[in-house]
Coordinates of N, CA and C and ligand atoms in Angstrom, one line a residue:
M139 N 7.5 -18.6 -0.8 CA 8.6 -19.5 -0.9 C 9.4 -19.2 0.6
V140 N 9.3 -17.8 1.0 CA 10.1 -17.3 1.9 C 9.4 -17.6 3.2
S141 N 8.0 -17.5 3.1 CA 7.3 -17.8 4.4 C 7.3 -19.4 4.5
L142 N 7.6 -20.2 3.6 CA 7.7 -21.7 3.7 C 8.8 -22.5 3.8
L143 N 10.0 -21.4 4.0 CA 11.5 -22.0 3.8 C 11.8 -23.3 4.8
D144 N 10.9 -23.2 5.7 CA 11.1 -24.3 6.7 C 11.0 -25.6 6.3
L145 N 10.0 -25.4 5.3 CA 9.1 -26.7 4.5 C 9.7 -26.7 3.1
A146 N 10.6 -26.2 2.7 CA 11.2 -26.3 1.6 C 12.5 -26.8 1.3
D147 N 12.8 -27.5 0.0 CA 14.0 -28.2 0.0 C 14.5 -27.7 -1.5
I148 N 15.5 -26.7 -1.4 CA 15.7 -26.2 -2.9 C 17.0 -26.7 -3.6
T149 N 16.4 -27.4 -4.6 CA 17.4 -28.0 -5.6 C 17.7 -27.0 -6.7
E150 N 18.8 -27.4 -7.7 CA 18.8 -27.1 -8.9 C 17.5 -27.0 -10.1
E151 N 16.7 -28.2 -9.5 CA 15.6 -28.4 -10.4 C 14.5 -27.3 -10.2
G152 N 14.4 -27.0 -8.8 CA 13.4 -26.0 -8.2 C 13.2 -26.2 -6.6
V153 N 12.2 -25.7 -6.3 CA 11.9 -25.8 -5.1 C 10.7 -27.1 -4.6
A154 N 11.0 -27.7 -3.9 CA 10.3 -28.9 -3.4 C 9.5 -28.5 -2.0
F155 N 8.2 -28.2 -2.2 CA 7.7 -27.8 -0.9 C 6.9 -29.0 -0.2
Q156 N 6.7 -28.9 0.9 CA 6.0 -30.1 1.8 C 4.7 -29.2 2.1
S157 N 3.6 -29.7 1.8 CA 2.4 -29.0 2.0 C 2.1 -29.3 3.5
P158 N 1.9 -27.8 4.1 CA 1.6 -27.8 5.4 C 0.3 -28.5 6.1
V159 N -0.7 -28.7 4.9 CA -1.9 -29.5 5.0 C -2.0 -30.9 5.4
D160 N -1.2 -31.5 4.2 CA -1.4 -32.7 4.4 C -0.1 -33.6 4.0
G161 N 1.1 -32.6 3.9 CA 2.5 -33.3 3.7 C 2.7 -33.9 2.4
S162 N 2.2 -33.6 1.5 CA 2.2 -34.1 0.4 C 3.5 -33.2 -0.4
Q163 N 4.0 -33.7 -1.6 CA 5.3 -33.1 -1.9 C 4.7 -31.9 -3.1
M164 N 5.1 -30.6 -3.4 CA 4.8 -29.9 -4.6 C 6.3 -29.4 -5.0
M165 N 6.4 -29.6 -6.4 CA 7.4 -29.0 -6.8 C 7.2 -27.7 -8.1
L166 N 7.9 -26.8 -7.4 CA 8.0 -25.5 -7.9 C 9.2 -25.0 -8.9
T167 N 9.3 -25.2 -10.0 CA 10.4 -24.8 -10.9 C 10.0 -23.6 -11.5
P168 N 11.3 -22.9 -12.2 CA 11.1 -22.0 -12.8 C 10.0 -21.9 -13.5
E169 N 9.9 -23.1 -14.6 CA 8.9 -23.3 -15.7 C 7.6 -23.1 -15.1
R170 N 7.2 -23.8 -14.1 CA 5.9 -24.1 -13.6 C 5.6 -22.6 -13.2
S171 N 6.6 -22.0 -12.5 CA 6.2 -20.6 -11.7 C 5.8 -19.6 -12.9
M172 N 6.5 -19.6 -14.5 CA 6.0 -18.8 -15.1 C 4.7 -19.4 -15.7
Q173 N 4.8 -20.6 -15.9 CA 3.2 -21.0 -16.5 C 2.0 -20.7 -15.5
I174 N 2.1 -20.7 -14.1 CA 1.0 -20.1 -13.1 C 0.8 -19.0 -13.4
Q175 N 1.9 -18.1 -13.5 CA 1.9 -16.9 -13.6 C 1.5 -16.1 -15.1
N176 N 1.6 -17.1 -16.2 CA 1.1 -16.7 -17.5 C -0.4 -16.9 -17.6
D177 N -1.0 -18.2 -16.8 CA -2.1 -18.5 -16.5 C -3.4 -17.7 -16.0
I178 N -2.8 -17.0 -14.8 CA -3.6 -16.1 -14.0 C -3.4 -14.8 -14.9
G179 N -2.4 -14.7 -15.6 CA -2.4 -13.1 -16.2 C -1.8 -12.0 -15.6
A180 N -0.7 -12.3 -14.4 CA -0.2 -11.2 -13.7 C 0.2 -10.4 -14.6
D181 N 0.1 -8.9 -14.2 CA 0.8 -7.8 -15.2 C 2.2 -7.7 -15.0
I182 N 2.6 -8.2 -13.4 CA 4.2 -8.1 -13.2 C 4.3 -9.4 -12.6
M183 N 5.2 -10.2 -13.4 CA 5.6 -11.5 -13.0 C 6.7 -11.5 -12.3
M184 N 6.9 -12.3 -11.4 CA 8.3 -12.3 -10.5 C 8.9 -13.6 -11.0
A185 N 10.5 -13.4 -11.1 CA 11.2 -14.8 -11.7 C 11.1 -15.4 -10.2
L186 N 11.3 -16.9 -10.5 CA 11.7 -17.7 -9.5 C 13.1 -17.3 -8.9
D187 N 13.4 -17.1 -7.8 CA 14.9 -16.9 -7.6 C 15.2 -18.1 -6.3
D188 N 16.4 -17.9 -6.0 CA 16.8 -18.9 -4.8 C 17.1 -17.8 -3.8
V189 N 16.1 -17.5 -2.7 CA 16.3 -16.7 -2.0 C 16.7 -17.3 -0.6
V190 N 17.7 -16.3 -0.1 CA 18.2 -16.9 1.2 C 17.8 -15.9 2.6
S191 N 17.6 -16.5 3.8 CA 17.0 -15.7 5.0 C 18.7 -14.8 4.9
S192 N 18.4 -13.0 5.2 CA 19.3 -12.1 5.1 C 20.3 -12.6 6.5
V193 N 19.5 -13.3 7.2 CA 20.5 -13.4 8.5 C 21.2 -14.9 8.7
C194 N 21.0 -15.5 7.6 CA 21.5 -17.0 7.5 C 23.0 -16.7 7.7
V195 N 23.8 -17.6 8.3 CA 25.4 -17.3 8.6 C 26.5 -18.0 7.8
E196 N 25.6 -18.8 6.7 CA 26.5 -19.8 6.0 C 26.8 -19.0 4.7
D197 N 28.2 -18.4 4.2 CA 28.4 -17.5 3.4 C 28.1 -18.3 2.1
A198 N 28.7 -19.5 2.2 CA 28.4 -20.9 1.0 C 27.1 -20.7 0.3
R199 N 26.1 -20.6 1.4 CA 24.6 -20.6 0.9 C 24.2 -19.2 -0.2
F200 N 24.5 -18.4 0.2 CA 24.4 -16.9 -0.5 C 25.2 -17.2 -2.0
E201 N 26.4 -17.6 -2.0 CA 27.4 -17.6 -3.1 C 26.6 -18.5 -4.1
E202 N 26.2 -19.8 -3.5 CA 25.3 -20.7 -4.4 C 23.8 -20.2 -4.8
A203 N 23.1 -19.5 -3.9 CA 21.9 -18.8 -4.5 C 22.0 -17.5 -5.3
T204 N 22.9 -16.6 -5.2 CA 23.2 -15.8 -6.2 C 23.5 -16.5 -7.4
H205 N 24.2 -17.1 -7.8 CA 24.5 -18.1 -9.3 C 23.4 -18.8 -9.5
R206 N 22.6 -19.6 -8.7 CA 21.3 -19.9 -9.1 C 20.3 -19.4 -9.7
T207 N 20.2 -17.9 -9.0 CA 19.4 -17.2 -9.5 C 19.4 -16.7 -10.9
L208 N 20.5 -16.4 -11.1 CA 21.1 -16.2 -12.4 C 20.9 -17.5 -13.6
R209 N 20.8 -18.4 -13.2 CA 20.6 -19.5 -14.1 C 19.2 -19.7 -14.2
W210 N 18.6 -19.5 -12.9 CA 16.9 -19.7 -13.3 C 16.5 -18.7 -13.9
I211 N 17.0 -17.4 -13.7 CA 16.2 -16.5 -14.7 C 16.4 -16.4 -16.0
D212 N 17.3 -17.5 -16.7 CA 17.4 -17.8 -18.2 C 16.2 -18.8 -18.5
R213 N 15.9 -19.5 -17.4 CA 14.8 -20.7 -17.4 C 13.5 -19.9 -17.6
C214 N 13.5 -18.9 -16.6 CA 12.3 -18.1 -16.4 C 11.9 -17.3 -18.0
I215 N 13.0 -16.8 -18.3 CA 13.0 -16.2 -19.8 C 12.5 -16.8 -20.8
A216 N 13.2 -18.2 -20.8 CA 12.8 -19.1 -22.1 C 11.3 -19.6 -21.9
A217 N 10.9 -19.6 -20.6 CA 9.6 -20.2 -20.3 C 8.4 -19.5 -20.2
H218 N 8.8 -18.1 -20.2 CA 7.6 -16.9 -20.6 C 6.6 -16.9 -21.6
S219 N 5.6 -17.4 -21.6 CA 5.0 -17.4 -23.0 C 4.7 -15.8 -23.8
R220 N 4.2 -14.9 -22.6 CA 3.5 -13.8 -23.2 C 4.2 -12.8 -22.6
P221 N 5.6 -12.4 -23.1 CA 6.5 -11.4 -23.3 C 5.9 -10.0 -23.5
S222 N 5.2 -10.1 -24.2 CA 4.4 -9.0 -24.8 C 3.5 -8.2 -24.1
E223 N 2.8 -8.9 -23.6 CA 1.7 -8.7 -22.6 C 2.0 -8.4 -21.0
Q224 N 2.8 -9.5 -20.5 CA 3.2 -9.5 -19.3 C 4.6 -9.4 -18.8
A225 N 4.9 -8.1 -17.9 CA 6.2 -8.0 -17.4 C 7.0 -8.8 -16.5
L226 N 7.9 -9.4 -17.0 CA 8.6 -10.1 -15.9 C 10.0 -9.3 -15.6
F227 N 9.7 -9.2 -13.9 CA 10.9 -9.2 -13.5 C 12.0 -9.6 -12.6
G228 N 13.2 -9.5 -12.8 CA 14.2 -10.0 -12.5 C 14.4 -9.6 -10.9
I229 N 14.7 -10.8 -10.2 CA 15.2 -10.3 -8.7 C 16.6 -10.4 -8.3
V230 N 17.2 -9.3 -7.7 CA 18.5 -9.4 -7.1 C 18.9 -10.0 -6.0
Q231 N 19.6 -11.1 -5.9 CA 19.8 -11.9 -4.5 C 21.3 -11.7 -4.2
G232 N 22.1 -12.1 -3.1 CA 23.0 -11.9 -2.9 C 23.5 -11.3 -1.3
G233 N 22.3 -11.6 -0.8 CA 22.4 -11.5 0.6 C 23.0 -9.8 1.0
L234 N 23.5 -9.6 2.0 CA 24.3 -8.4 2.5 C 25.9 -8.2 1.9
D235 N 26.1 -9.4 1.1 CA 27.5 -9.0 0.4 C 27.6 -8.5 -1.0
P236 N 28.5 -6.9 -1.0 CA 28.4 -6.0 -1.8 C 28.9 -6.9 -3.5
R237 N 30.0 -8.0 -3.0 CA 30.3 -8.6 -4.0 C 29.2 -9.3 -4.7
L238 N 28.4 -10.3 -4.0 CA 27.5 -10.9 -4.6 C 26.4 -10.0 -5.3
R239 N 26.1 -9.2 -4.8 CA 25.2 -8.3 -5.2 C 25.4 -8.0 -6.4
G240 N 26.8 -7.3 -6.5 CA 27.3 -7.3 -8.0 C 27.3 -7.9 -8.9
I241 N 27.7 -9.3 -8.5 CA 27.7 -10.5 -9.6 C 26.3 -10.3 -10.2
C242 N 25.2 -10.5 -9.0 CA 23.7 -10.8 -9.5 C 23.0 -9.2 -10.4
L243 N 23.6 -8.2 -9.7 CA 23.4 -6.9 -10.6 C 23.6 -7.0 -12.1
E244 N 24.9 -7.4 -12.1 CA 25.7 -7.5 -13.6 C 24.9 -8.6 -14.4
G245 N 24.8 -9.4 -13.8 CA 23.9 -10.7 -14.8 C 22.8 -10.6 -14.9
L246 N 21.9 -9.8 -14.2 CA 20.6 -9.4 -14.5 C 20.6 -8.2 -15.8
K247 N 21.3 -7.4 -15.3 CA 21.5 -6.4 -16.4 C 22.0 -6.7 -17.7
A248 N 22.9 -7.9 -17.9 CA 23.1 -8.4 -19.3 C 22.0 -9.1 -19.9
R249 N 21.1 -9.5 -19.0 CA 19.6 -9.7 -19.7 C 18.7 -8.8 -19.8
D250 N 19.1 -7.0 -19.7 CA 18.3 -6.4 -19.6 C 16.8 -6.3 -20.6
E251 N 17.3 -6.5 -21.8 CA 16.6 -6.5 -23.0 C 14.8 -7.5 -22.6
K252 N 15.4 -8.5 -21.8 CA 14.2 -9.4 -21.6 C 13.4 -9.2 -20.4
L253 N 13.8 -7.9 -19.8 CA 13.4 -7.7 -18.2 C 12.9 -6.4 -18.1
P254 N 11.7 -6.2 -18.1 CA 11.0 -4.6 -17.9 C 11.0 -4.1 -16.5
G255 N 11.5 -5.2 -15.7 CA 11.5 -4.2 -14.2 C 12.7 -5.3 -13.3
Y256 N 12.8 -4.9 -12.1 CA 13.7 -5.3 -11.5 C 13.4 -5.2 -10.0
A257 N 13.5 -6.4 -9.3 CA 13.2 -6.2 -7.8 C 14.5 -6.6 -7.0
I258 N 14.6 -6.0 -5.7 CA 15.6 -6.0 -4.8 C 15.2 -7.0 -3.9
G259 N 15.5 -8.4 -3.9 CA 14.9 -9.3 -3.1 C 16.0 -9.8 -1.7
G260 N 15.5 -10.6 -0.8 CA 16.6 -11.4 0.1 C 16.4 -10.2 1.1
L261 N 16.0 -9.2 1.1 CA 16.0 -8.0 2.5 C 14.7 -8.3 3.1
A262 N 14.7 -7.3 4.3 CA 13.6 -7.2 5.2 C 13.2 -8.6 6.0
G263 N 14.4 -9.0 6.1 CA 14.5 -10.3 7.2 C 15.0 -10.2 8.4
G264 N 15.2 -9.2 9.1 CA 15.7 -9.0 10.3 C 17.3 -8.6 10.4
E265 N 17.5 -8.3 9.3 CA 18.9 -7.7 9.2 C 19.2 -6.2 9.5
E266 N 20.3 -5.8 9.9 CA 20.7 -4.4 10.7 C 19.9 -3.6 9.5
K267 N 19.5 -2.4 10.1 CA 18.9 -1.3 9.2 C 20.1 -0.6 8.1
A268 N 21.5 -0.4 8.9 CA 22.5 0.0 7.8 C 22.6 -1.0 6.8
A269 N 22.8 -2.0 7.2 CA 23.2 -3.3 6.2 C 22.2 -3.0 5.1
F270 N 21.1 -2.8 5.5 CA 19.6 -3.0 4.4 C 20.0 -1.8 3.6
C271 N 20.2 -0.8 4.6 CA 20.0 0.5 3.3 C 21.4 0.2 2.4
R272 N 22.4 -0.3 2.9 CA 23.8 -0.4 2.0 C 23.5 -0.9 0.7
V273 N 22.5 -2.0 1.1 CA 22.3 -3.1 -0.3 C 21.2 -2.3 -1.2
V274 N 20.3 -1.7 -0.6 CA 19.0 -1.2 -1.4 C 20.0 0.0 -2.3
S275 N 21.0 1.0 -1.6 CA 21.8 1.9 -2.2 C 22.7 1.1 -3.3
Q276 N 23.2 0.4 -3.3 CA 24.2 -0.6 -4.2 C 23.2 -1.1 -5.5
C277 N 22.1 -1.3 -4.9 CA 21.4 -2.1 -6.2 C 20.7 -0.9 -7.0
T278 N 19.8 0.3 -6.4 CA 18.9 1.3 -7.1 C 20.2 1.7 -7.9
A279 N 21.4 2.2 -7.3 CA 22.7 2.8 -8.0 C 22.8 2.0 -9.0
A280 N 22.8 0.9 -9.2 CA 23.5 -0.1 -10.5 C 22.4 -0.4 -11.5
L281 N 21.0 -0.5 -11.1 CA 20.0 -0.8 -12.0 C 19.7 -0.1 -13.0
P282 N 19.3 -0.4 -14.2 CA 19.0 0.8 -15.4 C 17.9 2.1 -14.7
P283 N 17.9 3.1 -15.0 CA 17.2 4.3 -14.4 C 15.8 4.2 -15.1
N284 N 15.6 3.6 -16.3 CA 14.7 3.7 -16.9 C 13.6 2.6 -16.5
K285 N 13.9 1.7 -15.5 CA 13.2 0.4 -15.2 C 12.8 0.6 -13.8
P286 N 11.5 0.3 -13.5 CA 11.2 0.0 -12.1 C 12.0 -0.8 -11.3
R287 N 12.1 -0.1 -10.1 CA 13.1 -0.8 -9.1 C 11.8 -1.1 -7.8
Y288 N 11.9 -2.1 -7.5 CA 10.9 -2.8 -6.3 C 11.9 -3.7 -5.4
V289 N 11.2 -2.9 -4.1 CA 12.2 -3.7 -3.2 C 11.0 -4.7 -2.3
M290 N 11.4 -5.8 -2.3 CA 10.4 -6.9 -1.8 C 10.5 -7.0 -0.2
G291 N 9.3 -7.1 0.2 CA 8.9 -7.2 1.7 C 9.0 -6.0 2.5
V292 N 9.3 -4.6 1.9 CA 9.4 -3.5 2.7 C 7.9 -2.8 2.8
G293 N 7.4 -2.6 3.7 CA 8.1 -2.3 4.9 C 7.2 -1.4 6.3
Y294 N 7.9 -0.9 6.9 CA 7.2 0.0 7.7 C 7.3 1.5 7.0
P295 N 6.4 2.5 7.6 CA 6.3 3.8 6.9 C 7.8 4.3 6.6
L296 N 8.7 4.3 7.6 CA 9.7 4.9 7.5 C 11.0 4.3 6.3
D297 N 10.5 2.8 6.5 CA 11.5 2.1 5.2 C 10.8 2.5 4.1
L298 N 9.8 3.0 3.6 CA 9.2 3.2 2.6 C 9.6 4.4 2.2
V299 N 10.0 5.6 3.3 CA 10.6 6.7 2.8 C 11.9 6.5 2.4
V300 N 12.9 5.9 3.3 CA 14.1 5.8 3.1 C 14.5 5.1 1.7
C301 N 13.6 4.0 1.6 CA 13.9 3.5 0.2 C 13.4 4.2 -0.9
S302 N 12.5 5.1 -0.9 CA 12.2 5.9 -2.0 C 13.3 7.0 -2.4
A303 N 13.7 7.4 -1.1 CA 15.0 8.5 -1.4 C 16.3 7.8 -1.8
L304 N 16.2 6.4 -1.7 CA 17.4 5.9 -2.2 C 17.2 5.2 -3.6
G305 N 15.9 5.7 -4.4 CA 15.7 5.5 -5.5 C 14.7 4.4 -5.9
A306 N 14.2 3.7 -5.0 CA 13.1 2.5 -5.1 C 11.8 3.3 -5.4
D307 N 11.1 2.6 -6.2 CA 9.5 2.8 -6.7 C 8.4 1.9 -6.6
M308 N 8.8 0.8 -5.8 CA 7.6 0.1 -5.8 C 8.0 -0.8 -4.4
Y309 N 6.9 -1.6 -3.8 CA 6.6 -2.1 -2.7 C 5.6 -3.1 -2.4
D310 N 5.8 -3.9 -2.0 CA 4.7 -5.0 -1.7 C 3.8 -5.2 -0.2
C311 N 4.4 -4.6 0.4 CA 4.4 -5.2 2.3 C 2.7 -5.1 2.3
V312 N 2.4 -6.0 3.4 CA 1.3 -6.4 4.0 C 0.8 -5.1 4.8
Y313 N 2.0 -4.4 5.4 CA 1.7 -3.4 6.6 C 0.8 -2.6 6.4
P314 N 0.4 -1.5 5.3 CA -0.6 -0.7 5.1 C -1.9 -1.5 5.4
S315 N -2.1 -2.7 4.8 CA -3.3 -3.3 4.8 C -3.7 -4.1 5.9
R316 N -2.7 -4.8 6.5 CA -2.8 -5.6 7.7 C -3.2 -4.2 9.1
T317 N -2.4 -3.3 9.0 CA -2.4 -2.5 10.1 C -4.0 -1.6 9.9
A318 N -4.5 -1.3 8.6 CA -5.7 -0.7 8.4 C -7.1 -1.8 9.3
R319 N -6.8 -3.0 8.7 CA -7.8 -4.2 9.2 C -7.8 -4.0 10.8
F320 N -6.5 -3.8 11.7 CA -6.5 -3.8 13.0 C -6.9 -2.3 13.4
G321 N -7.4 -1.2 12.5 CA -8.1 -0.3 12.9 C -6.9 1.0 12.9
T322 N -6.2 1.0 12.3 CA -5.1 1.9 12.5 C -4.8 2.6 11.0
A323 N -5.3 3.8 10.7 CA -4.8 4.5 9.5 C -3.4 5.3 9.7
L324 N -3.0 5.3 8.6 CA -1.6 6.1 8.3 C -1.8 7.5 7.9
V325 N -1.3 8.5 8.6 CA -1.9 9.9 8.0 C -0.2 10.8 8.1
P326 N -0.4 11.3 7.5 CA 1.0 12.5 7.3 C 1.7 12.7 9.0
E327 N 0.9 12.9 9.8 CA 1.4 13.0 11.6 C 1.6 11.6 12.1
G328 N 1.5 10.5 11.1 CA 1.5 9.6 12.2 C 0.8 8.1 12.0
V329 N 0.3 7.7 13.0 CA -0.8 6.9 13.0 C -2.2 7.5 13.6
L330 N -3.2 6.6 12.9 CA -4.6 7.3 13.8 C -5.2 6.2 14.0
R331 N -5.6 6.2 15.4 CA -6.2 4.7 15.9 C -7.7 4.9 16.0
L332 N -8.4 4.3 15.1 CA -9.7 4.4 14.9 C -10.5 4.0 15.6
K333 N -10.2 2.9 16.8 CA -11.0 2.4 17.7 C -11.3 3.0 18.9
T334 N -10.1 4.0 18.9 CA -10.1 5.0 20.3 C -11.5 5.5 20.7
A335 N -12.1 5.6 21.7 CA -13.2 6.2 22.1 C -13.6 7.7 21.4
A336 N -12.7 8.2 21.4 CA -12.6 9.6 20.8 C -13.1 9.8 19.4
M337 N -12.4 8.7 18.3 CA -13.4 8.8 17.2 C -14.6 8.6 17.1
A338 N -15.4 8.1 18.2 CA -16.8 7.8 17.8 C -17.8 8.8 17.6
T339 N -17.2 10.2 18.1 CA -17.8 11.4 17.6 C -16.7 12.2 17.0
D340 N -16.0 12.0 15.8 CA -15.0 12.7 15.3 C -15.8 12.6 14.0
Y341 N -16.3 13.7 13.3 CA -16.9 13.6 11.9 C -16.2 14.3 11.0
R342 N -14.7 14.2 11.0 CA -13.8 14.8 10.3 C -13.3 13.3 9.2
P343 N -12.9 13.8 8.0 CA -12.4 12.2 7.7 C -11.0 11.9 7.9
I344 N -10.3 10.8 7.5 CA -9.3 10.3 8.1 C -8.3 11.5 7.8
D345 N -8.0 11.9 6.6 CA -7.0 13.2 6.3 C -7.9 14.2 5.5
S346 N -8.0 15.3 5.9 CA -9.0 16.3 5.2 C -8.3 17.0 3.9
E347 N -6.8 16.4 3.8 CA -5.9 16.9 2.7 C -6.2 15.7 1.5
C348 N -6.5 14.5 1.8 CA -6.4 13.4 0.9 C -7.7 13.3 0.3
D349 N -7.6 12.9 -1.1 CA -9.0 12.7 -2.1 C -9.1 11.3 -2.4
C350 N -8.5 10.5 -1.6 CA -9.0 9.2 -1.8 C -10.8 9.0 -1.8
L351 N -11.1 7.9 -2.3 CA -12.4 7.5 -1.8 C -12.9 7.6 -0.3
V352 N -11.8 6.6 0.4 CA -12.2 6.8 1.9 C -12.3 8.0 2.4
C353 N -11.7 8.9 2.4 CA -11.6 10.3 2.8 C -12.5 11.1 2.3
K354 N -12.8 11.0 1.0 CA -14.0 11.8 0.6 C -15.5 11.1 0.8
K355 N -15.5 10.0 1.7 CA -16.6 9.4 1.4 C -17.2 9.3 3.0
Y356 N -16.0 8.8 3.8 CA -16.4 8.4 4.9 C -15.9 9.4 6.4
T357 N -16.4 9.4 7.3 CA -15.9 9.9 8.5 C -15.3 9.3 9.6
R358 N -14.5 9.6 10.6 CA -13.8 8.6 11.3 C -14.9 8.0 12.2
A359 N -15.9 8.8 12.4 CA -17.1 8.3 13.3 C -17.5 6.9 12.6
Y360 N -17.6 7.1 11.4 CA -18.4 5.8 10.6 C -17.5 4.9 10.7
L361 N -15.9 5.2 10.3 CA -15.0 3.8 10.3 C -15.1 3.3 11.7
H362 N -15.0 4.0 12.8 CA -14.8 3.5 14.2 C -15.9 2.6 14.2
A363 N -16.9 3.1 14.1 CA -18.4 2.0 14.3 C -18.5 0.8 13.5
K364 N -17.7 0.9 12.3 CA -17.6 -0.6 11.4 C -16.5 -1.3 12.0
I365 N -15.5 -0.6 12.3 CA -14.5 -1.6 13.0 C -14.6 -2.1 14.3
T366 N -15.5 -1.4 15.1 CA -15.7 -1.6 16.6 C -16.7 -3.1 16.5
K367 N -17.8 -2.7 15.5 CA -18.7 -3.6 15.4 C -18.2 -4.7 14.8
V368 N -17.3 -4.8 13.8 CA -16.8 -6.2 13.3 C -16.0 -6.8 14.4
R369 N -15.1 -6.3 15.3 CA -14.5 -6.8 16.4 C -15.3 -7.6 17.2
K370 N -16.7 -6.7 17.7 CA -17.7 -7.3 18.5 C -18.0 -8.4 17.7
T371 N -18.5 -8.5 16.5 CA -18.9 -9.8 16.3 C -18.4 -10.9 15.7
L372 N -16.9 -10.6 15.4 CA -15.8 -11.6 15.7 C -15.3 -12.4 16.9
N373 N -15.5 -11.4 18.0 CA -15.0 -11.7 19.1 C -16.1 -11.5 20.1
P374 N -17.7 -12.2 20.1 CA -18.5 -12.1 20.8 C -17.9 -12.3 22.4
K375 N -18.2 -11.3 23.3 CA -17.8 -11.5 25.0 C -19.2 -11.4 25.5
P376 N -19.1 -12.1 26.5 CA -20.5 -12.0 27.4 C -20.6 -11.1 28.2
Ligands
ZN514 ZN1 -7.2 9.1 1.9

């Protein structure tokens, strides 16, 4: 929904998407979202929320989205057919406005019995870092301490450390896997570029202190060979 916001039309009923492939209309309602996630058996199910880009300049849109997110959480809770097997997370919206975040936090906490976890949404969209930290901090301070708090769309390694220090527990960002796919590993000292020529004869693991499968089993040289070979196969150069 965030990625396709330009192709989406949000109404009280749900989100109407225009297919980027053939232009056909698709309607995602809170009920349909729950049904899909029930069907695939997701361990953690995300509520359908009304998300607004954090750098949007229309205050009224954030007000509307905050209240709609609370109306939709009731529809999500009502439509969730396997609450004893799958955990539904509510999502806090409200942009960068502490008042709106407060309304959303109180509204979700009033439904705490039905929500095994919480997500902090609507961030990591290009807002100022200080504003981002203020919102995460307000949310983690207000959310029940016995439930997981998940910051959506974060982030760079430093953001993960900062958010964890602010009390967040979970993230979903593509950064680590995408970075790995491009041949860079994240190590305690920073980044390790496995494509560089020096790695071709480096027989140490990525991180000698780490006991993950990759570090236990493979050398930097092996990974270098794999990554550079894949690149050559994908981009054959004369
Ligand atoms: Zn490792």
